[in-house]
Amino acid sequence: MIPVTRPYLPDREKLQCYIDGIYARQYLTNNGPLVQELTRRLENYLGVENLLLVSNGTLALQIAYRALGISGQAHGERVEAITTPFSFAATASSLKWEGVEPVFGDIDPDTWCLDPASIEPALTTCTRAIVPVHVFGNACEVEAIEAIARRHRLKVIYDGAHAFGVTYRDRSLLVHGDATTLSFHATKLFHTVEGGAIIFKHKEDLERAALLINFGISGPDKIDTLGINAKMNEFQAAMGLCVLDEIEANLKEREAIWRLYAYALGNHYQMQRLNSHSRYNYAYFPVACRDEKELLREVDRLARAEIQVRRYFYPSLDQVQAFSDRKTHSISDDLARRVMCLPVYQGLDAGIVLQQLSSISEVA
Ligand SMILES: *Cc1c(COP(=O)(O)O)cnc(C)c1O
């Protein structure tokens, strides 16, 4: 079976060296030397400041809301955030979990990211934040979103789980907003087995978040605030350092696969329109079929040819009872029924996938 994705496993001897170091120091967690080293190296590689490593990408979102003071639980009042329905469950669940009501805007039918025009009609007196997603690594319309945020004094937290290494107008995309979060889950482009990061615009917010991820403990015998445990550990950081060392080769290979697909399939399927001011990271290859029936037929047929494709992201989050009781007819709902992601990972023979796909298109 060709899986839709495969975790990247770096050189094992190098990982062993890092683990030998952990054994020698006997320092396993609590902002250890490898977590500090990975923090510096990621800031450097990504071209960002104020990066905080955390235990996963979902807590990265939750800690960001807390540190920026928009969490509803912290204030005991109704708080809403405008977000996109076309994303992974964690974008909406992280808001709910923090007592913030996700209010869904809609997506642009071409870019598949939150449509800035859908934000203002969804605002109420309870709106405190906008949570857009650079979905599949495609840069959102950051200027338009941030202009709306300024006009209405809202915080912007980008879910950048797919946007590792993406640039926008020759700078890191991840410097936009009051914060951008990353996921370093095993299936993501860059990973630490489980893990994540928050990139803050302001250092004070990073300092507040650093306290939050360590139980609110500010020093010996001192608890400053209500915190939680969201720390990254040394083993996670060791994996991250090894994956980062090999990232360029990984990116190159993904790009080659992506371009091969795009050349062969670009006329057959609707593809996501990528932001033209952005350099893409080739993290995913999503395509949209004409309708759900065609999609189901192709998913089924590829499965019989031992190729796994996945329905990312289905269902559209505005259709999920746990997140919203106001079901809408959205562009996102229509798209979510038609989109599938093709396999992309280092070591994949994309030719085999293409062979199967072309036999589909001949039959169809
Ligand atoms: C993977 C992902 C997350 C959650 O990250 P975890 O590290 O798995 O907790 C959040 N948002 C999006 C869009 C994701 O794809």
CSV table of C-alpha atoms and ligand atoms in Angstrom, one decimal:
chain,number,residue,atom,x,y,z
A,1,MET,CA,0.0,0.0,0.0
A,2,ILE,CA,1.3,3.5,-0.9
A,3,PRO,CA,0.2,5.6,2.1
A,4,VAL,CA,-0.9,9.2,1.6
A,5,THR,CA,2.0,10.3,3.8
A,6,ARG,CA,4.9,8.7,5.6
A,7,PRO,CA,6.7,10.2,8.6
A,8,TYR,CA,10.2,11.3,7.7
A,9,LEU,CA,12.8,9.2,9.6
A,10,PRO,CA,16.2,10.9,9.8
A,11,ASP,CA,19.7,9.3,10.0
A,12,ARG,CA,19.5,6.9,13.0
A,13,GLU,CA,23.1,7.2,14.1
A,14,LYS,CA,22.9,10.9,14.4
A,15,LEU,CA,19.7,10.6,16.5
A,16,GLN,CA,21.6,8.0,18.6
A,17,CYS,CA,24.3,10.6,19.2
A,18,TYR,CA,21.8,13.1,20.5
A,19,ILE,CA,20.2,10.4,22.7
A,20,ASP,CA,23.7,9.5,24.1
A,21,GLY,CA,24.0,13.2,25.1
A,22,ILE,CA,20.6,13.1,26.8
A,23,TYR,CA,21.7,9.9,28.7
A,24,ALA,CA,24.9,11.6,29.8
A,25,ARG,CA,23.2,14.8,31.0
A,26,GLN,CA,20.2,13.0,32.5
A,27,TYR,CA,18.2,16.1,31.7
A,28,LEU,CA,15.0,15.0,29.9
A,29,THR,CA,12.7,17.9,29.9
A,30,ASN,CA,11.9,21.5,31.2
A,31,ASN,CA,13.5,23.7,28.6
A,32,GLY,CA,16.7,21.5,28.3
A,33,PRO,CA,19.7,22.2,26.1
A,34,LEU,CA,18.3,20.5,23.0
A,35,VAL,CA,15.0,22.4,23.2
A,36,GLN,CA,17.0,25.6,23.4
A,37,GLU,CA,19.2,24.6,20.5
A,38,LEU,CA,16.2,23.7,18.4
A,39,THR,CA,14.5,27.0,19.3
A,40,ARG,CA,17.6,29.0,18.0
A,41,ARG,CA,18.0,26.8,14.9
A,42,LEU,CA,14.3,27.1,13.9
A,43,GLU,CA,14.3,30.9,14.4
A,44,ASN,CA,17.3,31.0,12.2
A,45,TYR,CA,16.1,28.6,9.6
A,46,LEU,CA,12.6,30.1,9.4
A,47,GLY,CA,13.8,33.7,9.7
A,48,VAL,CA,11.6,34.5,12.7
A,49,GLU,CA,11.9,35.8,16.3
A,50,ASN,CA,10.0,34.9,19.5
A,51,LEU,CA,9.5,31.2,18.8
A,52,LEU,CA,8.3,29.0,21.6
A,53,LEU,CA,8.4,25.2,21.3
A,54,VAL,CA,5.5,23.4,22.8
A,55,SER,CA,4.3,19.8,23.1
A,56,ASN,CA,1.9,19.8,20.0
A,57,GLY,CA,0.2,22.0,17.5
A,58,THR,CA,-3.2,22.0,19.2
A,59,LEU,CA,-1.8,23.3,22.5
A,60,ALA,CA,0.2,25.8,20.4
A,61,LEU,CA,-3.2,27.3,19.4
A,62,GLN,CA,-4.7,27.1,22.8
A,63,ILE,CA,-1.6,28.7,24.5
A,64,ALA,CA,-1.6,31.4,21.8
A,65,TYR,CA,-5.3,32.3,22.6
A,66,ARG,CA,-4.5,32.4,26.3
A,67,ALA,CA,-1.3,34.5,26.0
A,68,LEU,CA,-3.1,37.0,23.8
A,69,GLY,CA,-5.9,37.3,26.3
A,70,ILE,CA,-8.8,36.1,24.1
A,71,SER,CA,-9.6,33.0,26.0
A,72,GLY,CA,-13.3,33.0,27.1
A,73,GLN,CA,-12.6,30.9,30.2
A,74,ALA,CA,-10.2,33.5,31.5
A,75,HIS,CA,-12.8,36.2,31.4
A,76,GLY,CA,-16.1,34.5,32.1
A,77,GLU,CA,-17.9,36.2,29.1
A,78,ARG,CA,-19.0,35.1,25.7
A,79,VAL,CA,-16.1,35.4,23.3
A,80,GLU,CA,-16.2,34.6,19.6
A,81,ALA,CA,-13.5,34.2,17.0
A,82,ILE,CA,-14.0,34.2,13.2
A,83,THR,CA,-12.3,31.2,11.6
A,84,THR,CA,-12.3,29.1,8.5
A,85,PRO,CA,-14.4,25.9,8.2
A,86,PHE,CA,-12.0,24.3,5.7
A,87,SER,CA,-9.3,22.9,8.1
A,88,PHE,CA,-8.4,20.2,10.4
A,89,ALA,CA,-10.6,19.7,13.5
A,90,ALA,CA,-8.0,21.2,15.8
A,91,THR,CA,-8.5,24.7,14.4
A,92,ALA,CA,-12.1,24.8,15.8
A,93,SER,CA,-11.7,22.4,18.7
A,94,SER,CA,-8.8,24.5,20.2
A,95,LEU,CA,-11.1,27.5,20.3
A,96,LYS,CA,-14.0,25.6,21.9
A,97,TRP,CA,-11.7,24.1,24.4
A,98,GLU,CA,-10.6,27.6,25.4
A,99,GLY,CA,-14.2,28.7,25.8
A,100,VAL,CA,-14.1,30.7,22.5
A,101,GLU,CA,-17.0,30.2,20.1
A,102,PRO,CA,-15.8,29.5,16.6
A,103,VAL,CA,-17.9,31.5,14.1
A,104,PHE,CA,-17.3,30.3,10.6
A,105,GLY,CA,-16.6,32.6,7.8
A,106,ASP,CA,-16.3,31.0,4.3
A,107,ILE,CA,-13.4,30.2,2.0
A,108,ASP,CA,-12.4,31.7,-1.3
A,109,PRO,CA,-13.4,29.1,-3.9
A,110,ASP,CA,-9.9,29.4,-5.6
A,111,THR,CA,-7.4,29.7,-2.8
A,112,TRP,CA,-9.4,27.6,-0.3
A,113,CYS,CA,-8.3,29.9,2.5
A,114,LEU,CA,-10.6,32.2,4.6
A,115,ASP,CA,-12.2,34.8,2.4
A,116,PRO,CA,-11.5,38.2,3.9
A,117,ALA,CA,-14.9,39.4,2.6
A,118,SER,CA,-16.6,36.8,4.8
A,119,ILE,CA,-15.1,38.2,8.0
A,120,GLU,CA,-16.9,41.5,8.6
A,121,PRO,CA,-20.5,40.1,8.1
A,122,ALA,CA,-19.7,37.6,10.8
A,123,LEU,CA,-18.5,40.1,13.4
A,124,THR,CA,-20.5,40.7,16.6
A,125,THR,CA,-19.8,42.6,19.8
A,126,CYS,CA,-18.3,39.4,21.2
A,127,THR,CA,-15.7,38.9,18.4
A,128,ARG,CA,-12.2,39.1,19.8
A,129,ALA,CA,-10.0,37.4,17.2
A,130,ILE,CA,-9.6,36.0,13.7
A,131,VAL,CA,-8.1,32.6,13.3
A,132,PRO,CA,-7.3,31.9,9.6
A,133,VAL,CA,-5.4,28.9,8.3
A,134,HIS,CA,-2.7,28.9,5.6
A,135,VAL,CA,-4.5,25.8,4.4
A,136,PHE,CA,-2.2,23.2,2.7
A,137,GLY,CA,0.6,25.8,3.1
A,138,ASN,CA,-1.1,28.4,0.8
A,139,ALA,CA,-0.6,31.9,2.2
A,140,CYS,CA,-3.8,33.7,3.3
A,141,GLU,CA,-4.5,37.2,2.2
A,142,VAL,CA,-2.6,38.6,5.1
A,143,GLU,CA,-2.9,42.3,4.3
A,144,ALA,CA,-6.7,42.3,3.9
A,145,ILE,CA,-7.1,40.2,7.0
A,146,GLU,CA,-4.9,42.4,9.1
A,147,ALA,CA,-6.5,45.6,7.9
A,148,ILE,CA,-9.9,44.2,9.1
A,149,ALA,CA,-8.3,43.2,12.4
A,150,ARG,CA,-6.9,46.8,12.9
A,151,ARG,CA,-10.2,48.3,12.0
A,152,HIS,CA,-12.1,46.3,14.7
A,153,ARG,CA,-9.2,45.9,17.2
A,154,LEU,CA,-9.1,42.1,16.8
A,155,LYS,CA,-6.2,39.7,17.4
A,156,VAL,CA,-5.0,37.6,14.5
A,157,ILE,CA,-3.8,34.1,15.2
A,158,TYR,CA,-2.8,32.1,12.1
A,159,ASP,CA,-2.9,28.4,12.2
A,160,GLY,CA,0.2,27.8,10.3
A,161,ALA,CA,0.3,24.0,10.8
A,162,HIS,CA,0.9,23.4,7.1
A,163,ALA,CA,3.1,26.5,6.4
A,164,PHE,CA,6.5,25.5,7.7
A,165,GLY,CA,9.2,27.3,5.7
A,166,VAL,CA,6.7,29.2,3.5
A,167,THR,CA,7.7,32.7,2.6
A,168,TYR,CA,5.6,35.7,1.6
A,169,ARG,CA,7.1,38.7,-0.2
A,170,ASP,CA,10.6,37.4,0.5
A,171,ARG,CA,10.0,37.2,4.3
A,172,SER,CA,8.8,34.3,6.4
A,173,LEU,CA,5.0,34.1,6.1
A,174,LEU,CA,5.0,33.1,9.8
A,175,VAL,CA,5.8,36.6,11.1
A,176,HIS,CA,2.3,37.7,10.3
A,177,GLY,CA,-0.5,38.2,12.9
A,178,ASP,CA,-0.1,38.6,16.6
A,179,ALA,CA,0.9,34.9,16.6
A,180,THR,CA,1.3,32.0,14.1
A,181,THR,CA,1.3,28.4,15.3
A,182,LEU,CA,3.0,25.4,13.8
A,183,SER,CA,2.4,21.7,14.2
A,184,PHE,CA,5.4,19.3,14.3
A,185,HIS,CA,3.3,16.1,14.3
A,186,ALA,CA,4.9,13.1,12.7
A,187,THR,CA,3.0,13.5,9.5
A,188,LYS,CA,3.9,17.1,8.9
A,189,LEU,CA,6.7,18.4,6.7
A,190,PHE,CA,9.0,19.1,9.6
A,191,HIS,CA,8.4,17.1,12.8
A,192,THR,CA,9.4,16.2,16.3
A,193,VAL,CA,7.3,13.1,16.5
A,194,GLU,CA,4.7,15.2,18.4
A,195,GLY,CA,5.3,18.9,18.9
A,196,GLY,CA,4.6,22.4,17.8
A,197,ALA,CA,5.6,26.0,18.1
A,198,ILE,CA,4.2,29.5,18.5
A,199,ILE,CA,5.8,32.5,16.8
A,200,PHE,CA,4.7,35.7,18.5
A,201,LYS,CA,4.9,39.2,17.2
A,202,HIS,CA,5.8,40.6,20.6
A,203,LYS,CA,8.3,39.3,23.1
A,204,GLU,CA,6.0,40.0,26.1
A,205,ASP,CA,3.4,37.6,24.7
A,206,LEU,CA,6.1,34.9,24.3
A,207,GLU,CA,7.2,35.5,27.9
A,208,ARG,CA,3.6,35.1,29.1
A,209,ALA,CA,3.2,31.9,27.0
A,210,ALA,CA,6.5,30.5,28.4
A,211,LEU,CA,4.9,30.8,31.8
A,212,LEU,CA,1.6,29.2,30.7
A,213,ILE,CA,3.3,26.1,29.3
A,214,ASN,CA,5.1,25.4,32.6
A,215,PHE,CA,2.1,25.4,35.1
A,216,GLY,CA,2.4,29.2,35.6
A,217,ILE,CA,5.5,28.6,37.7
A,218,SER,CA,7.7,31.6,37.6
A,219,GLY,CA,10.5,30.6,40.0
A,220,PRO,CA,11.3,28.5,43.0
A,221,ASP,CA,8.2,28.5,45.2
A,222,LYS,CA,6.3,30.9,43.0
A,223,ILE,CA,3.2,30.3,41.0
A,224,ASP,CA,2.2,33.4,39.1
A,225,THR,CA,-0.8,32.4,37.0
A,226,LEU,CA,-3.0,29.6,35.9
A,227,GLY,CA,-0.9,27.4,33.6
A,228,ILE,CA,-0.8,24.0,32.1
A,229,ASN,CA,1.8,21.5,31.0
A,230,ALA,CA,2.6,22.0,27.3
A,231,LYS,CA,6.4,21.7,27.3
A,232,MET,CA,8.5,20.0,24.6
A,233,ASN,CA,10.9,17.4,25.9
A,234,GLU,CA,14.5,16.6,24.9
A,235,PHE,CA,13.7,13.5,22.9
A,236,GLN,CA,11.3,15.5,20.7
A,237,ALA,CA,13.9,18.2,20.2
A,238,ALA,CA,16.6,15.6,19.3
A,239,MET,CA,14.3,14.2,16.6
A,240,GLY,CA,13.6,17.8,15.4
A,241,LEU,CA,17.3,18.6,15.2
A,242,CYS,CA,18.0,15.5,13.0
A,243,VAL,CA,15.0,16.2,10.7
A,244,LEU,CA,16.0,19.8,10.3
A,245,ASP,CA,19.5,18.8,9.2
A,246,GLU,CA,18.0,16.9,6.3
A,247,ILE,CA,15.2,19.2,5.4
A,248,GLU,CA,16.6,20.6,2.2
A,249,ALA,CA,16.8,17.2,0.5
A,250,ASN,CA,13.3,16.4,1.8
A,251,LEU,CA,11.9,19.6,0.4
A,252,LYS,CA,13.6,19.1,-3.0
A,253,GLU,CA,12.2,15.7,-3.4
A,254,ARG,CA,8.7,16.8,-2.5
A,255,GLU,CA,8.9,19.6,-5.0
A,256,ALA,CA,9.8,17.2,-7.7
A,257,ILE,CA,6.9,14.9,-6.9
A,258,TRP,CA,4.6,17.9,-6.7
A,259,ARG,CA,5.7,19.3,-10.1
A,260,LEU,CA,5.3,15.9,-11.7
A,261,TYR,CA,1.7,15.7,-10.4
A,262,ALA,CA,0.9,19.2,-11.4
A,263,TYR,CA,2.2,18.7,-14.9
A,264,ALA,CA,0.3,15.5,-15.4
A,265,LEU,CA,-3.0,16.3,-13.6
A,266,GLY,CA,-3.3,20.1,-13.7
A,267,ASN,CA,-5.8,20.0,-16.6
A,268,HIS,CA,-7.8,17.1,-15.3
A,269,TYR,CA,-8.6,18.3,-11.8
A,270,GLN,CA,-9.3,21.6,-10.2
A,271,MET,CA,-6.2,22.7,-8.2
A,272,GLN,CA,-5.8,25.2,-5.4
A,273,ARG,CA,-4.7,28.6,-6.6
A,274,LEU,CA,-1.5,29.3,-4.8
A,275,ASN,CA,-0.6,32.8,-3.6
A,276,SER,CA,1.6,34.4,-6.3
A,277,HIS,CA,3.7,36.4,-3.8
A,278,SER,CA,4.6,33.3,-1.8
A,279,ARG,CA,7.2,30.5,-2.1
A,280,TYR,CA,5.4,27.3,-1.4
A,281,ASN,CA,6.7,24.3,0.6
A,282,TYR,CA,5.1,21.5,-1.4
A,283,ALA,CA,3.7,19.9,1.7
A,284,TYR,CA,0.4,18.6,0.2
A,285,PHE,CA,-1.0,17.9,-3.2
A,286,PRO,CA,-4.8,18.4,-3.0
A,287,VAL,CA,-7.1,18.2,-6.0
A,288,ALA,CA,-10.8,18.8,-6.3
A,289,CYS,CA,-13.0,16.4,-8.3
A,290,ARG,CA,-16.1,17.6,-10.1
A,291,ASP,CA,-18.5,16.2,-7.4
A,292,GLU,CA,-18.5,13.9,-4.5
A,293,LYS,CA,-19.6,10.9,-6.6
A,294,GLU,CA,-16.5,11.2,-8.7
A,295,LEU,CA,-14.3,11.6,-5.7
A,296,LEU,CA,-15.7,8.5,-4.0
A,297,ARG,CA,-15.2,6.5,-7.2
A,298,GLU,CA,-11.6,7.6,-7.4
A,299,VAL,CA,-10.8,7.0,-3.8
A,300,ASP,CA,-12.2,3.6,-4.0
A,301,ARG,CA,-10.5,2.7,-7.2
A,302,LEU,CA,-7.1,3.9,-6.0
A,303,ALA,CA,-7.6,1.9,-2.8
A,304,ARG,CA,-8.0,-1.2,-4.9
A,305,ALA,CA,-4.8,-0.3,-6.7
A,306,GLU,CA,-3.1,-0.1,-3.2
A,307,ILE,CA,-2.8,3.7,-3.2
A,308,GLN,CA,-4.2,5.6,-0.3
A,309,VAL,CA,-5.6,9.0,-0.9
A,310,ARG,CA,-7.2,10.9,1.9
A,311,ARG,CA,-10.2,13.3,2.1
A,312,TYR,CA,-8.5,16.3,3.6
A,313,PHE,CA,-10.5,18.1,5.0
A,314,TYR,CA,-13.8,16.4,5.3
A,315,PRO,CA,-16.3,17.2,6.8
A,316,SER,CA,-16.3,20.9,6.6
A,317,LEU,CA,-16.1,22.1,10.2
A,318,ASP,CA,-19.2,24.3,9.9
A,319,GLN,CA,-21.2,21.1,9.4
A,320,VAL,CA,-19.9,19.5,12.6
A,321,GLN,CA,-22.3,19.6,15.6
A,322,ALA,CA,-19.6,19.8,18.2
A,323,PHE,CA,-18.3,23.0,16.7
A,324,SER,CA,-21.4,24.8,15.4
A,325,ASP,CA,-25.2,24.4,15.7
A,326,ARG,CA,-25.8,26.8,12.7
A,327,LYS,CA,-25.3,24.6,9.7
A,328,THR,CA,-24.8,26.7,6.6
A,329,HIS,CA,-24.5,26.2,2.9
A,330,SER,CA,-20.9,27.2,2.5
A,331,ILE,CA,-18.4,27.1,-0.3
A,332,SER,CA,-16.3,25.2,2.1
A,333,ASP,CA,-18.9,22.4,2.5
A,334,ASP,CA,-19.1,22.0,-1.3
A,335,LEU,CA,-15.3,21.9,-1.7
A,336,ALA,CA,-14.8,19.6,1.3
A,337,ARG,CA,-17.0,17.0,-0.4
A,338,ARG,CA,-14.7,17.0,-3.5
A,339,VAL,CA,-11.1,17.3,-2.3
A,340,MET,CA,-8.6,14.6,-1.9
A,341,CYS,CA,-4.9,14.7,-1.2
A,342,LEU,CA,-2.5,12.5,-3.2
A,343,PRO,CA,0.5,10.8,-1.6
A,344,VAL,CA,3.5,13.2,-1.1
A,345,TYR,CA,6.5,12.1,0.9
A,346,GLN,CA,10.2,11.5,0.5
A,347,GLY,CA,11.0,8.2,-1.2
A,348,LEU,CA,7.6,8.0,-3.0
A,349,ASP,CA,7.5,6.7,-6.5
A,350,ALA,CA,5.0,9.2,-7.9
A,351,GLY,CA,5.1,7.5,-11.3
A,352,ILE,CA,3.1,4.5,-9.9
A,353,VAL,CA,0.4,6.9,-8.6
A,354,LEU,CA,0.2,8.7,-11.9
A,355,GLN,CA,-0.1,5.5,-13.8
A,356,GLN,CA,-3.2,4.6,-11.8
A,357,LEU,CA,-4.6,8.1,-12.1
A,358,SER,CA,-4.2,8.2,-15.8
A,359,SER,CA,-6.1,4.9,-16.2
A,360,ILE,CA,-8.9,6.5,-14.1
A,361,SER,CA,-9.1,9.5,-16.4
A,362,GLU,CA,-9.2,7.3,-19.5
A,363,VAL,CA,-12.1,5.3,-18.1
A,364,ALA,CA,-13.9,8.4,-16.8
B,1,LIG,C1,-2.0,19.0,12.3
B,1,LIG,C2,-2.8,20.2,12.5
B,1,LIG,C3,-3.1,20.8,13.7
B,1,LIG,C4,-2.8,20.1,15.1
B,1,LIG,O1,-1.5,19.8,15.3
B,1,LIG,P1,-1.1,18.6,16.3
B,1,LIG,O2,0.4,18.8,16.4
B,1,LIG,O3,-1.5,17.3,15.7
B,1,LIG,O4,-1.8,18.9,17.6
B,1,LIG,C5,-3.8,22.0,13.8
B,1,LIG,N1,-4.2,22.6,12.7
B,1,LIG,C6,-4.0,22.1,11.5
B,1,LIG,C7,-4.5,22.8,10.3
B,1,LIG,C8,-3.4,20.8,11.3
B,1,LIG,O5,-3.2,20.3,10.1
